[in-house]
Each structure stands twice: as structure tokens, then as C-alpha cells.
PDB file of C-alpha atoms in Angstrom:
ATOM      1  CA  MET A   1       0.000   0.000   0.000  1.00  0.00           C
ATOM      2  CA  GLU A   2       2.943   2.362   0.598  1.00  0.00           C
ATOM      3  CA  SER A   3       3.741   2.407  -3.135  1.00  0.00           C
ATOM      4  CA  GLN A   4       0.315   3.881  -3.893  1.00  0.00           C
ATOM      5  CA  ARG A   5       0.877   7.078  -1.931  1.00  0.00           C
ATOM      6  CA  ASN A   6       3.702   9.499  -1.352  1.00  0.00           C
ATOM      7  CA  ILE A   7       2.103  11.574   1.395  1.00  0.00           C
ATOM      8  CA  SER A   8       2.171  10.954   5.125  1.00  0.00           C
ATOM      9  CA  GLU A   9      -0.394  13.530   6.237  1.00  0.00           C
ATOM     10  CA  PHE A  10      -3.360  15.583   5.087  1.00  0.00           C
ATOM     11  CA  ILE A  11      -4.114  19.256   5.668  1.00  0.00           C
ATOM     12  CA  LEU A  12      -7.677  19.964   6.804  1.00  0.00           C
ATOM     13  CA  LEU A  13      -8.932  23.335   5.588  1.00  0.00           C
ATOM     14  CA  GLY A  14     -11.457  23.501   8.429  1.00  0.00           C
ATOM     15  CA  LEU A  15     -14.561  25.638   8.693  1.00  0.00           C
ATOM     16  CA  SER A  16     -13.178  29.153   8.129  1.00  0.00           C
ATOM     17  CA  TYR A  17      -9.995  31.107   7.469  1.00  0.00           C
ATOM     18  CA  ASP A  18     -11.104  34.081   9.590  1.00  0.00           C
ATOM     19  CA  PRO A  19      -9.270  34.079  12.988  1.00  0.00           C
ATOM     20  CA  ASN A  20     -12.217  35.751  14.728  1.00  0.00           C
ATOM     21  CA  MET A  21     -14.624  33.190  13.312  1.00  0.00           C
ATOM     22  CA  GLN A  22     -12.291  30.383  14.363  1.00  0.00           C
ATOM     23  CA  LEU A  23     -12.214  31.742  17.925  1.00  0.00           C
ATOM     24  CA  PHE A  24     -16.020  31.966  17.970  1.00  0.00           C
ATOM     25  CA  CYS A  25     -16.292  28.412  16.653  1.00  0.00           C
ATOM     26  CA  PHE A  26     -13.811  27.209  19.275  1.00  0.00           C
ATOM     27  CA  VAL A  27     -15.931  28.593  22.134  1.00  0.00           C
ATOM     28  CA  LEU A  28     -19.174  27.368  20.537  1.00  0.00           C
ATOM     29  CA  PHE A  29     -18.073  23.820  19.790  1.00  0.00           C
ATOM     30  CA  LEU A  30     -16.253  23.448  23.093  1.00  0.00           C
ATOM     31  CA  PHE A  31     -19.528  24.357  24.819  1.00  0.00           C
ATOM     32  CA  CYS A  32     -21.432  21.939  22.556  1.00  0.00           C
ATOM     33  CA  TYR A  33     -18.992  19.091  23.226  1.00  0.00           C
ATOM     34  CA  VAL A  34     -18.996  19.576  27.000  1.00  0.00           C
ATOM     35  CA  SER A  35     -22.801  19.816  26.967  1.00  0.00           C
ATOM     36  CA  LEU A  36     -22.979  16.623  24.904  1.00  0.00           C
ATOM     37  CA  LEU A  37     -20.700  14.726  27.279  1.00  0.00           C
ATOM     38  CA  VAL A  38     -22.471  15.933  30.419  1.00  0.00           C
ATOM     39  CA  GLY A  39     -25.973  15.384  29.025  1.00  0.00           C
ATOM     40  CA  ASN A  40     -25.358  11.900  27.665  1.00  0.00           C
ATOM     41  CA  LEU A  41     -23.441  10.807  30.782  1.00  0.00           C
ATOM     42  CA  LEU A  42     -26.314  12.055  32.960  1.00  0.00           C
ATOM     43  CA  ILE A  43     -28.784  10.002  30.934  1.00  0.00           C
ATOM     44  CA  LEU A  44     -26.524   6.949  30.882  1.00  0.00           C
ATOM     45  CA  VAL A  45     -25.858   6.945  34.635  1.00  0.00           C
ATOM     46  CA  SER A  46     -29.488   7.769  35.483  1.00  0.00           C
ATOM     47  CA  ILE A  47     -30.759   4.815  33.455  1.00  0.00           C
ATOM     48  CA  LEU A  48     -28.125   2.377  34.711  1.00  0.00           C
ATOM     49  CA  CYS A  49     -28.814   3.316  38.360  1.00  0.00           C
ATOM     50  CA  SER A  50     -32.610   3.158  38.150  1.00  0.00           C
ATOM     51  CA  SER A  51     -35.316   0.652  37.289  1.00  0.00           C
ATOM     52  CA  LEU A  52     -35.649   2.246  33.838  1.00  0.00           C
ATOM     53  CA  PHE A  53     -32.773   0.073  32.613  1.00  0.00           C
ATOM     54  CA  HIS A  54     -35.142  -2.925  32.602  1.00  0.00           C
ATOM     55  CA  GLN A  55     -37.537  -1.159  30.215  1.00  0.00           C
ATOM     56  CA  PRO A  56     -36.664  -1.747  26.542  1.00  0.00           C
ATOM     57  CA  MET A  57     -37.043   1.890  25.474  1.00  0.00           C
ATOM     58  CA  TYR A  58     -34.579   3.153  28.094  1.00  0.00           C
ATOM     59  CA  TYR A  59     -32.289   0.183  27.536  1.00  0.00           C
ATOM     60  CA  PHE A  60     -31.932   1.327  23.909  1.00  0.00           C
ATOM     61  CA  LEU A  61     -31.624   4.956  25.033  1.00  0.00           C
ATOM     62  CA  SER A  62     -28.668   4.080  27.283  1.00  0.00           C
ATOM     63  CA  HIS A  63     -26.910   2.481  24.315  1.00  0.00           C
ATOM     64  CA  LEU A  64     -27.750   5.496  22.138  1.00  0.00           C
ATOM     65  CA  SER A  65     -26.160   7.832  24.708  1.00  0.00           C
ATOM     66  CA  SER A  66     -22.949   5.795  24.886  1.00  0.00           C
ATOM     67  CA  VAL A  67     -22.717   5.581  21.086  1.00  0.00           C
ATOM     68  CA  ASP A  68     -23.348   9.351  20.799  1.00  0.00           C
ATOM     69  CA  ILE A  69     -20.335   9.999  23.031  1.00  0.00           C
ATOM     70  CA  CYS A  70     -18.085   7.713  20.974  1.00  0.00           C
ATOM     71  CA  TYR A  71     -19.442   8.961  17.649  1.00  0.00           C
ATOM     72  CA  THR A  72     -18.925  12.652  18.354  1.00  0.00           C
ATOM     73  CA  SER A  73     -15.586  12.062  20.082  1.00  0.00           C
ATOM     74  CA  SER A  74     -14.221  10.646  16.820  1.00  0.00           C
ATOM     75  CA  VAL A  75     -14.508  14.107  15.240  1.00  0.00           C
ATOM     76  CA  THR A  76     -15.149  16.958  17.684  1.00  0.00           C
ATOM     77  CA  PRO A  77     -11.943  16.997  19.838  1.00  0.00           C
ATOM     78  CA  LYS A  78      -9.849  17.197  16.662  1.00  0.00           C
ATOM     79  CA  LEU A  79     -12.063  20.008  15.333  1.00  0.00           C
ATOM     80  CA  ILE A  80     -11.793  21.984  18.583  1.00  0.00           C
ATOM     81  CA  GLY A  81      -8.008  21.581  18.735  1.00  0.00           C
ATOM     82  CA  ASP A  82      -7.566  22.580  15.087  1.00  0.00           C
ATOM     83  CA  LEU A  83      -9.416  25.855  15.660  1.00  0.00           C
ATOM     84  CA  LEU A  84      -6.474  27.029  17.805  1.00  0.00           C
ATOM     85  CA  VAL A  85      -3.699  26.228  15.303  1.00  0.00           C
ATOM     86  CA  GLU A  86      -2.862  27.652  11.904  1.00  0.00           C
ATOM     87  CA  THR A  87      -1.979  24.393  10.133  1.00  0.00           C
ATOM     88  CA  LYS A  88      -4.629  21.731  10.675  1.00  0.00           C
ATOM     89  CA  SER A  89      -2.804  18.533   9.824  1.00  0.00           C
ATOM     90  CA  ILE A  90      -3.768  14.911  10.388  1.00  0.00           C
ATOM     91  CA  SER A  91      -1.575  11.894   9.734  1.00  0.00           C
ATOM     92  CA  TYR A  92      -2.563   9.337   7.113  1.00  0.00           C
ATOM     93  CA  GLY A  93      -3.158   6.654   9.744  1.00  0.00           C
ATOM     94  CA  ASN A  94      -5.310   8.910  11.935  1.00  0.00           C
ATOM     95  CA  CYS A  95      -7.258  10.000   8.870  1.00  0.00           C
ATOM     96  CA  MET A  96      -8.095   6.390   7.995  1.00  0.00           C
ATOM     97  CA  LEU A  97      -8.992   5.731  11.645  1.00  0.00           C
ATOM     98  CA  GLN A  98     -11.329   8.720  11.606  1.00  0.00           C
ATOM     99  CA  VAL A  99     -13.061   7.428   8.480  1.00  0.00           C
ATOM    100  CA  PHE A 100     -13.614   4.067  10.177  1.00  0.00           C
ATOM    101  CA  THR A 101     -14.790   5.317  13.594  1.00  0.00           C
ATOM    102  CA  LEU A 102     -17.103   7.931  12.090  1.00  0.00           C
ATOM    103  CA  HIS A 103     -18.913   5.379   9.937  1.00  0.00           C
ATOM    104  CA  PHE A 104     -18.746   2.613  12.548  1.00  0.00           C
ATOM    105  CA  PHE A 105     -20.399   4.560  15.358  1.00  0.00           C
ATOM    106  CA  GLY A 106     -22.618   6.443  12.900  1.00  0.00           C
ATOM    107  CA  GLY A 107     -23.886   3.133  11.528  1.00  0.00           C
ATOM    108  CA  ILE A 108     -24.555   1.823  15.049  1.00  0.00           C
ATOM    109  CA  GLU A 109     -26.526   4.993  15.848  1.00  0.00           C
ATOM    110  CA  VAL A 110     -28.660   4.562  12.724  1.00  0.00           C
ATOM    111  CA  PHE A 111     -29.530   0.964  13.616  1.00  0.00           C
ATOM    112  CA  ILE A 112     -30.199   1.735  17.293  1.00  0.00           C
ATOM    113  CA  LEU A 113     -32.620   4.479  16.237  1.00  0.00           C
ATOM    114  CA  THR A 114     -34.307   1.855  14.052  1.00  0.00           C
ATOM    115  CA  ALA A 115     -34.503  -0.548  17.019  1.00  0.00           C
ATOM    116  CA  MET A 116     -36.076   2.213  19.111  1.00  0.00           C
ATOM    117  CA  ALA A 117     -38.679   2.789  16.406  1.00  0.00           C
ATOM    118  CA  PHE A 118     -39.478  -0.941  16.402  1.00  0.00           C
ATOM    119  CA  ASP A 119     -39.864  -0.788  20.192  1.00  0.00           C
ATOM    120  CA  ARG A 120     -42.356   2.089  19.906  1.00  0.00           C
ATOM    121  CA  TYR A 121     -44.233   0.250  17.155  1.00  0.00           C
ATOM    122  CA  VAL A 122     -44.663  -2.843  19.338  1.00  0.00           C
ATOM    123  CA  ALA A 123     -45.601  -0.776  22.406  1.00  0.00           C
ATOM    124  CA  ILE A 124     -48.367   1.101  20.582  1.00  0.00           C
ATOM    125  CA  CYS A 125     -49.592  -1.385  17.992  1.00  0.00           C
ATOM    126  CA  LYS A 126     -49.248  -4.605  20.037  1.00  0.00           C
ATOM    127  CA  PRO A 127     -49.448  -3.477  23.682  1.00  0.00           C
ATOM    128  CA  LEU A 128     -50.760  -6.816  25.035  1.00  0.00           C
ATOM    129  CA  HIS A 129     -47.771  -8.704  23.654  1.00  0.00           C
ATOM    130  CA  TYR A 130     -45.189  -5.966  24.317  1.00  0.00           C
ATOM    131  CA  MET A 131     -43.280  -7.638  27.170  1.00  0.00           C
ATOM    132  CA  ILE A 132     -43.262 -10.971  25.340  1.00  0.00           C
ATOM    133  CA  ILE A 133     -41.971  -9.524  22.066  1.00  0.00           C
ATOM    134  CA  MET A 134     -39.529  -7.036  23.595  1.00  0.00           C
ATOM    135  CA  ASN A 135     -37.933  -9.363  26.131  1.00  0.00           C
ATOM    136  CA  ARG A 136     -34.344  -8.788  27.206  1.00  0.00           C
ATOM    137  CA  THR A 137     -32.989 -11.504  24.902  1.00  0.00           C
ATOM    138  CA  ARG A 138     -34.528  -9.841  21.846  1.00  0.00           C
ATOM    139  CA  CYS A 139     -33.318  -6.415  22.989  1.00  0.00           C
ATOM    140  CA  ASN A 140     -29.774  -7.767  23.339  1.00  0.00           C
ATOM    141  CA  LEU A 141     -29.995  -9.281  19.865  1.00  0.00           C
ATOM    142  CA  LEU A 142     -31.168  -5.953  18.405  1.00  0.00           C
ATOM    143  CA  VAL A 143     -28.244  -4.111  20.018  1.00  0.00           C
ATOM    144  CA  LEU A 144     -25.831  -6.796  18.823  1.00  0.00           C
ATOM    145  CA  ALA A 145     -27.308  -6.494  15.323  1.00  0.00           C
ATOM    146  CA  ALA A 146     -26.768  -2.710  15.481  1.00  0.00           C
ATOM    147  CA  TRP A 147     -23.058  -3.188  16.296  1.00  0.00           C
ATOM    148  CA  ALA A 148     -22.715  -5.821  13.582  1.00  0.00           C
ATOM    149  CA  GLY A 149     -24.477  -3.505  11.121  1.00  0.00           C
ATOM    150  CA  GLY A 150     -22.075  -0.695  12.010  1.00  0.00           C
ATOM    151  CA  ALA A 151     -19.134  -2.992  11.301  1.00  0.00           C
ATOM    152  CA  VAL A 152     -20.585  -4.232   8.006  1.00  0.00           C
ATOM    153  CA  HIS A 153     -21.136  -0.621   6.944  1.00  0.00           C
ATOM    154  CA  SER A 154     -17.796   0.830   8.068  1.00  0.00           C
ATOM    155  CA  PHE A 155     -15.245  -1.773   6.952  1.00  0.00           C
ATOM    156  CA  PRO A 156     -16.020  -1.346   3.210  1.00  0.00           C
ATOM    157  CA  GLN A 157     -15.678   2.428   3.691  1.00  0.00           C
ATOM    158  CA  LEU A 158     -12.278   1.915   5.296  1.00  0.00           C
ATOM    159  CA  PHE A 159     -11.076  -0.472   2.600  1.00  0.00           C
ATOM    160  CA  MET A 160     -12.141   1.919  -0.172  1.00  0.00           C
ATOM    161  CA  ALA A 161     -10.296   4.774   1.549  1.00  0.00           C
ATOM    162  CA  ILE A 162      -7.131   2.693   2.039  1.00  0.00           C
ATOM    163  CA  LEU A 163      -7.122   1.601  -1.613  1.00  0.00           C
ATOM    164  CA  LEU A 164      -7.171   5.207  -2.855  1.00  0.00           C
ATOM    165  CA  PRO A 165      -3.783   6.350  -4.233  1.00  0.00           C
ATOM    166  CA  PHE A 166      -2.560   9.788  -3.080  1.00  0.00           C
ATOM    167  CA  CYS A 167       0.372  11.254  -4.957  1.00  0.00           C
ATOM    168  CA  GLY A 168       0.076  15.019  -4.936  1.00  0.00           C
ATOM    169  CA  PRO A 169      -2.413  17.423  -3.321  1.00  0.00           C
ATOM    170  CA  ASN A 170      -3.160  16.656   0.299  1.00  0.00           C
ATOM    171  CA  GLU A 171      -5.543  19.493   1.266  1.00  0.00           C
ATOM    172  CA  ILE A 172      -8.973  18.241   2.313  1.00  0.00           C
ATOM    173  CA  ASP A 173     -11.751  20.830   2.154  1.00  0.00           C
ATOM    174  CA  HIS A 174     -13.428  19.647   5.343  1.00  0.00           C
ATOM    175  CA  TYR A 175     -12.908  19.594   9.112  1.00  0.00           C
ATOM    176  CA  PHE A 176     -12.595  15.805   9.305  1.00  0.00           C
ATOM    177  CA  CYS A 177     -11.589  12.915   7.058  1.00  0.00           C
ATOM    178  CA  ASP A 178     -14.459  11.395   5.113  1.00  0.00           C
ATOM    179  CA  ILE A 179     -14.630   9.379   1.951  1.00  0.00           C
ATOM    180  CA  PHE A 180     -16.022  12.059  -0.414  1.00  0.00           C
ATOM    181  CA  PRO A 181     -13.353  14.704   0.440  1.00  0.00           C
ATOM    182  CA  LEU A 182     -10.684  11.994   0.077  1.00  0.00           C
ATOM    183  CA  LEU A 183     -11.993  11.091  -3.374  1.00  0.00           C
ATOM    184  CA  LYS A 184     -11.400  14.685  -4.446  1.00  0.00           C
ATOM    185  CA  VAL A 185      -7.637  14.553  -3.708  1.00  0.00           C
ATOM    186  CA  ALA A 186      -7.017  10.985  -4.916  1.00  0.00           C
ATOM    187  CA  CYS A 187      -4.878  10.767  -8.059  1.00  0.00           C
ATOM    188  CA  THR A 188      -7.036   8.294  -9.973  1.00  0.00           C
ATOM    189  CA  ASP A 189     -10.464   7.989 -11.521  1.00  0.00           C
ATOM    190  CA  THR A 190     -12.778   7.700  -8.511  1.00  0.00           C
ATOM    191  CA  TYR A 191     -16.116   7.313 -10.307  1.00  0.00           C
ATOM    192  CA  ILE A 192     -16.590   3.624  -9.407  1.00  0.00           C
ATOM    193  CA  THR A 193     -15.506   4.229  -5.812  1.00  0.00           C
ATOM    194  CA  GLY A 194     -17.933   7.136  -5.550  1.00  0.00           C
ATOM    195  CA  VAL A 195     -20.800   4.983  -6.800  1.00  0.00           C
ATOM    196  CA  LEU A 196     -19.904   2.283  -4.252  1.00  0.00           C
ATOM    197  CA  VAL A 197     -19.868   4.867  -1.452  1.00  0.00           C
ATOM    198  CA  VAL A 198     -23.311   6.125  -2.453  1.00  0.00           C
ATOM    199  CA  ALA A 199     -24.550   2.535  -2.680  1.00  0.00           C
ATOM    200  CA  ASN A 200     -23.205   1.863   0.819  1.00  0.00           C
ATOM    201  CA  SER A 201     -23.714   5.011   2.909  1.00  0.00           C
ATOM    202  CA  GLY A 202     -26.552   6.470   0.836  1.00  0.00           C
ATOM    203  CA  MET A 203     -28.631   3.308   0.747  1.00  0.00           C
ATOM    204  CA  VAL A 204     -28.100   2.589   4.462  1.00  0.00           C
ATOM    205  CA  VAL A 205     -29.403   6.044   5.339  1.00  0.00           C
ATOM    206  CA  LEU A 206     -32.246   5.919   2.811  1.00  0.00           C
ATOM    207  CA  VAL A 207     -33.482   2.413   3.664  1.00  0.00           C
ATOM    208  CA  THR A 208     -33.402   2.971   7.429  1.00  0.00           C
ATOM    209  CA  PHE A 209     -35.131   6.341   7.052  1.00  0.00           C
ATOM    210  CA  PHE A 210     -37.833   4.707   4.901  1.00  0.00           C
ATOM    211  CA  VAL A 211     -38.320   1.975   7.531  1.00  0.00           C
ATOM    212  CA  LEU A 212     -38.589   4.616  10.257  1.00  0.00           C
ATOM    213  CA  PHE A 213     -41.033   6.678   8.193  1.00  0.00           C
ATOM    214  CA  VAL A 214     -43.290   3.679   7.494  1.00  0.00           C
ATOM    215  CA  SER A 215     -43.221   2.590  11.143  1.00  0.00           C
ATOM    216  CA  TYR A 216     -44.365   6.010  12.326  1.00  0.00           C
ATOM    217  CA  VAL A 217     -47.079   6.196   9.682  1.00  0.00           C
ATOM    218  CA  ILE A 218     -48.410   2.890  11.018  1.00  0.00           C
ATOM    219  CA  ILE A 219     -48.125   4.171  14.604  1.00  0.00           C
ATOM    220  CA  LEU A 220     -50.032   7.376  13.798  1.00  0.00           C
ATOM    221  CA  PHE A 221     -52.696   5.354  11.992  1.00  0.00           C
ATOM    222  CA  THR A 222     -53.065   3.034  15.011  1.00  0.00           C
ATOM    223  CA  LEU A 223     -53.346   5.951  17.457  1.00  0.00           C
ATOM    224  CA  ARG A 224     -56.746   6.855  16.013  1.00  0.00           C
ATOM    225  CA  ASN A 225     -58.254   4.042  18.078  1.00  0.00           C
ATOM    226  CA  HIS A 226     -56.648   5.177  21.354  1.00  0.00           C
ATOM    227  CA  SER A 227     -58.080   7.511  23.976  1.00  0.00           C
ATOM    228  CA  ALA A 228     -57.080  11.178  24.034  1.00  0.00           C
ATOM    229  CA  GLU A 229     -54.761  10.573  27.014  1.00  0.00           C
ATOM    230  CA  GLY A 230     -53.227   7.532  25.324  1.00  0.00           C
ATOM    231  CA  ARG A 231     -52.627   9.517  22.132  1.00  0.00           C
ATOM    232  CA  ARG A 232     -51.014  12.335  24.107  1.00  0.00           C
ATOM    233  CA  LYS A 233     -48.564  10.020  25.900  1.00  0.00           C
ATOM    234  CA  ALA A 234     -47.734   8.079  22.725  1.00  0.00           C
ATOM    235  CA  LEU A 235     -47.215  11.230  20.670  1.00  0.00           C
ATOM    236  CA  SER A 236     -45.001  12.716  23.392  1.00  0.00           C
ATOM    237  CA  THR A 237     -42.714   9.683  23.351  1.00  0.00           C
ATOM    238  CA  CYS A 238     -42.737   9.261  19.571  1.00  0.00           C
ATOM    239  CA  GLY A 239     -42.328  12.997  19.039  1.00  0.00           C
ATOM    240  CA  SER A 240     -38.981  12.907  20.842  1.00  0.00           C
ATOM    241  CA  HIS A 241     -37.778  10.049  18.675  1.00  0.00           C
ATOM    242  CA  MET A 242     -39.006  11.640  15.433  1.00  0.00           C
ATOM    243  CA  THR A 243     -37.207  14.893  16.294  1.00  0.00           C
ATOM    244  CA  VAL A 244     -33.923  13.006  16.731  1.00  0.00           C
ATOM    245  CA  VAL A 245     -34.500  11.117  13.472  1.00  0.00           C
ATOM    246  CA  VAL A 246     -35.101  14.323  11.491  1.00  0.00           C
ATOM    247  CA  LEU A 247     -32.045  16.089  12.966  1.00  0.00           C
ATOM    248  CA  PHE A 248     -29.790  13.131  12.174  1.00  0.00           C
ATOM    249  CA  PHE A 249     -31.169  11.717   8.933  1.00  0.00           C
ATOM    250  CA  GLY A 250     -31.964  14.969   7.110  1.00  0.00           C
ATOM    251  CA  PRO A 251     -28.344  16.190   6.831  1.00  0.00           C
ATOM    252  CA  SER A 252     -27.063  12.616   6.393  1.00  0.00           C
ATOM    253  CA  ILE A 253     -29.297  12.049   3.361  1.00  0.00           C
ATOM    254  CA  PHE A 254     -28.090  15.326   1.846  1.00  0.00           C
ATOM    255  CA  ALA A 255     -24.449  14.374   2.457  1.00  0.00           C
ATOM    256  CA  TYR A 256     -24.443  10.787   1.160  1.00  0.00           C
ATOM    257  CA  LEU A 257     -27.411  10.253  -1.135  1.00  0.00           C
ATOM    258  CA  ARG A 258     -26.212  12.260  -4.134  1.00  0.00           C
ATOM    259  CA  PRO A 259     -23.555  12.077  -6.856  1.00  0.00           C
ATOM    260  CA  PRO A 260     -20.078  11.683  -5.330  1.00  0.00           C
ATOM    261  CA  THR A 261     -18.866  15.252  -5.072  1.00  0.00           C
ATOM    262  CA  THR A 262     -18.121  17.874  -2.427  1.00  0.00           C
ATOM    263  CA  LEU A 263     -20.165  21.031  -1.922  1.00  0.00           C
ATOM    264  CA  PRO A 264     -19.524  24.126   0.238  1.00  0.00           C
ATOM    265  CA  GLU A 265     -22.643  23.274   2.253  1.00  0.00           C
ATOM    266  CA  ASP A 266     -21.255  19.858   3.227  1.00  0.00           C
ATOM    267  CA  LYS A 267     -19.395  21.178   6.257  1.00  0.00           C
ATOM    268  CA  VAL A 268     -22.461  22.973   7.605  1.00  0.00           C
ATOM    269  CA  PHE A 269     -24.689  19.910   7.192  1.00  0.00           C
ATOM    270  CA  ALA A 270     -21.981  17.682   8.694  1.00  0.00           C
ATOM    271  CA  LEU A 271     -22.114  19.770  11.866  1.00  0.00           C
ATOM    272  CA  PHE A 272     -25.719  18.657  12.348  1.00  0.00           C
ATOM    273  CA  TYR A 273     -25.129  14.910  12.261  1.00  0.00           C
ATOM    274  CA  THR A 274     -21.733  14.944  14.009  1.00  0.00           C
ATOM    275  CA  ILE A 275     -22.321  17.521  16.791  1.00  0.00           C
ATOM    276  CA  ILE A 276     -25.734  19.205  16.872  1.00  0.00           C
ATOM    277  CA  ALA A 277     -28.004  16.125  16.802  1.00  0.00           C
ATOM    278  CA  PRO A 278     -26.005  14.149  19.425  1.00  0.00           C
ATOM    279  CA  MET A 279     -25.913  17.269  21.630  1.00  0.00           C
ATOM    280  CA  PHE A 280     -29.691  17.733  21.494  1.00  0.00           C
ATOM    281  CA  ASN A 281     -30.503  14.055  22.110  1.00  0.00           C
ATOM    282  CA  PRO A 282     -30.311  14.365  25.928  1.00  0.00           C
ATOM    283  CA  LEU A 283     -32.468  17.505  25.920  1.00  0.00           C
ATOM    284  CA  ILE A 284     -35.055  15.991  23.596  1.00  0.00           C
ATOM    285  CA  TYR A 285     -35.365  12.766  25.569  1.00  0.00           C
ATOM    286  CA  THR A 286     -35.467  14.407  29.013  1.00  0.00           C
ATOM    287  CA  LEU A 287     -37.480  17.602  28.569  1.00  0.00           C
ATOM    288  CA  ARG A 288     -40.388  15.702  26.970  1.00  0.00           C
ATOM    289  CA  ASN A 289     -40.165  12.607  29.171  1.00  0.00           C
ATOM    290  CA  THR A 290     -41.573  12.603  32.705  1.00  0.00           C
ATOM    291  CA  GLU A 291     -40.204   9.146  33.563  1.00  0.00           C
ATOM    292  CA  MET A 292     -36.696  10.172  32.572  1.00  0.00           C
ATOM    293  CA  LYS A 293     -36.867  13.403  34.597  1.00  0.00           C
ATOM    294  CA  ASN A 294     -38.174  11.557  37.662  1.00  0.00           C
ATOM    295  CA  ALA A 295     -35.434   8.932  37.388  1.00  0.00           C
ATOM    296  CA  MET A 296     -32.717  11.602  37.106  1.00  0.00           C
ATOM    297  CA  ARG A 297     -34.143  13.498  40.064  1.00  0.00           C
ATOM    298  CA  LYS A 298     -34.318  10.337  42.172  1.00  0.00           C
ATOM    299  CA  VAL A 299     -30.821   9.076  41.303  1.00  0.00           C
ATOM    300  CA  TRP A 300     -28.969  12.357  41.728  1.00  0.00           C
ATOM    301  CA  CYS A 301     -30.916  13.608  44.756  1.00  0.00           C
ATOM    302  CA  GLN A 302     -30.385  10.257  46.441  1.00  0.00           C
ATOM    303  CA  ALA A 303     -26.659  10.440  45.709  1.00  0.00           C
ATOM    304  CA  TYR A 304     -26.543  13.971  47.148  1.00  0.00           C
ATOM    305  CA  PHE A 305     -28.376  13.106  50.379  1.00  0.00           C
ATOM    306  CA  GLN A 306     -26.242   9.992  50.865  1.00  0.00           C
ATOM    307  CA  ARG A 307     -23.116  12.151  50.855  1.00  0.00           C
ATOM    308  CA  LYS A 308     -24.551  14.930  53.013  1.00  0.00           C
ATOM    309  CA  PRO A 309     -24.447  13.113  56.420  1.00  0.00           C
ATOM    310  CA  THR A 310     -20.810  12.175  55.797  1.00  0.00           C
ATOM    311  CA  ILE A 311     -19.923  15.804  55.172  1.00  0.00           C
ATOM    312  CA  ASN A 312     -21.759  16.930  58.321  1.00  0.00           C
ATOM    313  CA  LEU A 313     -20.007  14.234  60.372  1.00  0.00           C
ATOM    314  CA  LYS A 314     -16.621  15.458  59.196  1.00  0.00           C
ATOM    315  CA  LYS A 315     -17.539  19.021  60.171  1.00  0.00           C
ATOM    316  CA  THR A 316     -18.663  17.851  63.631  1.00  0.00           C
ATOM    317  CA  ILE A 317     -15.422  15.944  64.241  1.00  0.00           C
ATOM    318  CA  SER A 318     -13.288  18.871  63.163  1.00  0.00           C
TER     319      SER A 318
END
């Protein structure tokens, strides 16, 4: 493979050349990343330390939070660090690793969102058989299938990136390494590779979005037979999930389901599915969910009051 390239690193052009804009982006994305980590860790710990972990919906949500952290961490720390330096370089090996981790964890997120939609479909359309269908064994299999699906999606992306020959320009017009920007600087005809990327990433996003869309159409159709209170609770839960799906899948479809080329808007849309959507997931799932808020209040208040007597005892002794 070494004979097919004569470069050891790539230069990322980033989001902007303006120093003031870079400083603004540094503060903004640092805040977004910290908020994402804190929010998803709060959800993860709250679910693991409460009875919600035994409910399928929150079991999937805990996995979604952990994947969100890994997914965004494959891109965002590098972006934040690059905003403080003039030359934004990334080694060839780290670039290939970024391609793999981005698509691996992104693929897992797509399939976990699909599993969550299936859970909502069973809960609303087959409520009497819900606990039988969504038993822990089946939930574990769905999560395992999501990880396997992420691997099946990401390894071909990695192999296509590794097989690309690079012999001259090494400037990537993006803030992270992805397959389409790499195709632009490869010194060979990349038409076939571009078609394969669209067939892989584009079809994964399109098919899963179609499955999600159909499932929610069926759910909305079924809700006509429910009481007003039942419709309100179901729509509140499903509304949170649909908001996440739109934030994630909308920009992803624009980025991958089109002819293999790069556009100036790519970087803006990429911000949505790499940073914005994962950051808003905790807010969406907690602000509209009474059970989640109660569990967080119980877990963290209990932890606070368990520590308080110890602190008072230390003060008394001193």
C-alpha cells in the first residue's frame, strides 16, 4: 500500500480562514462538546442506576447515549483543537482511523434508532404482547445487530479509503476525514468508488429512514383508536424520537445520497449529524419525558443526600 501514496499527512482546511470566526467556533463547539458529554453521561448513569434500565425503550436509550459519546468524540476533539492552530494537519493513519470510527459509530446509531422505532411500534400497535416480544434476549440481539451492522457498513468504507492512491495534493476541504473529500484529492479515476460509497452510505441512510417513516405512519394510523390521554402520551414519546430522526437523517441524506462530489454546504450539514443532533438528544429525551426526569431526580438527589451526612459528620469531628 505504501507504493500507492507518497504523502504521510493531510491538511484539513477547516470551517473558516477568519481568525475571529475560528475563535467563535472554538468557544461554541467546546460548549457543545462539553454539553454533549455531560448530558449523555447524565442520561446513561441515570438509566443504569434506576429501574428504567429494565424497560426496553430506556435500555436502547442508554446504548444510544454511549454511542453518541463515541461517535462525536471521533470528530469533535480534533475540530476543537484545530481551531487554535494555523496548520490543521492529520496523519494518514489517523485519517483512515477517523473514516472508520465515524462510519462505525454512525452506523450503530442509525440501527439503534431503528430498534427504538421498532420498540415504539410494538408498544403502541401490540401493547398486550409488548413484554413478550420485547424481552431482554430480543433487545440484546437488536443491540448486537446494530453493532454488527455498524461494522458491516464501516469496513467497506475503510477499505475503499485505504485503496485510494494519493500522490500530490493533500488538502482536504473539510474539518474531518471522510470518503467524499478523500476522493477529491485521490490521483485516480474515482467514479466507481464514488458509486460504491453512495450505494453503501446512501442506501443505508435511505433504507433505514424509509423503515422509520413507514413505522411512524403505522403508529399514527393506530393511534386513532386510542383515547385522548393515550394519544397524548404516545405522541409525546414518539415525538422525541421523530425529532432526533429528522435532525440526524436529514443532513445525512443530503451528504451521502447524491452524486459523489463535495459542496460548500457539506461542512455545515456535517455539523448537524456529528455535533448538533447528538448534543440535542439528551435535551429531547429528558425535557419531553416525565419518567426520565423523575429517574434523574431520584438518582442524583439520592446520591446527594447519601453524601450529606458524611460531610456533616466530618464538620462535627473537626
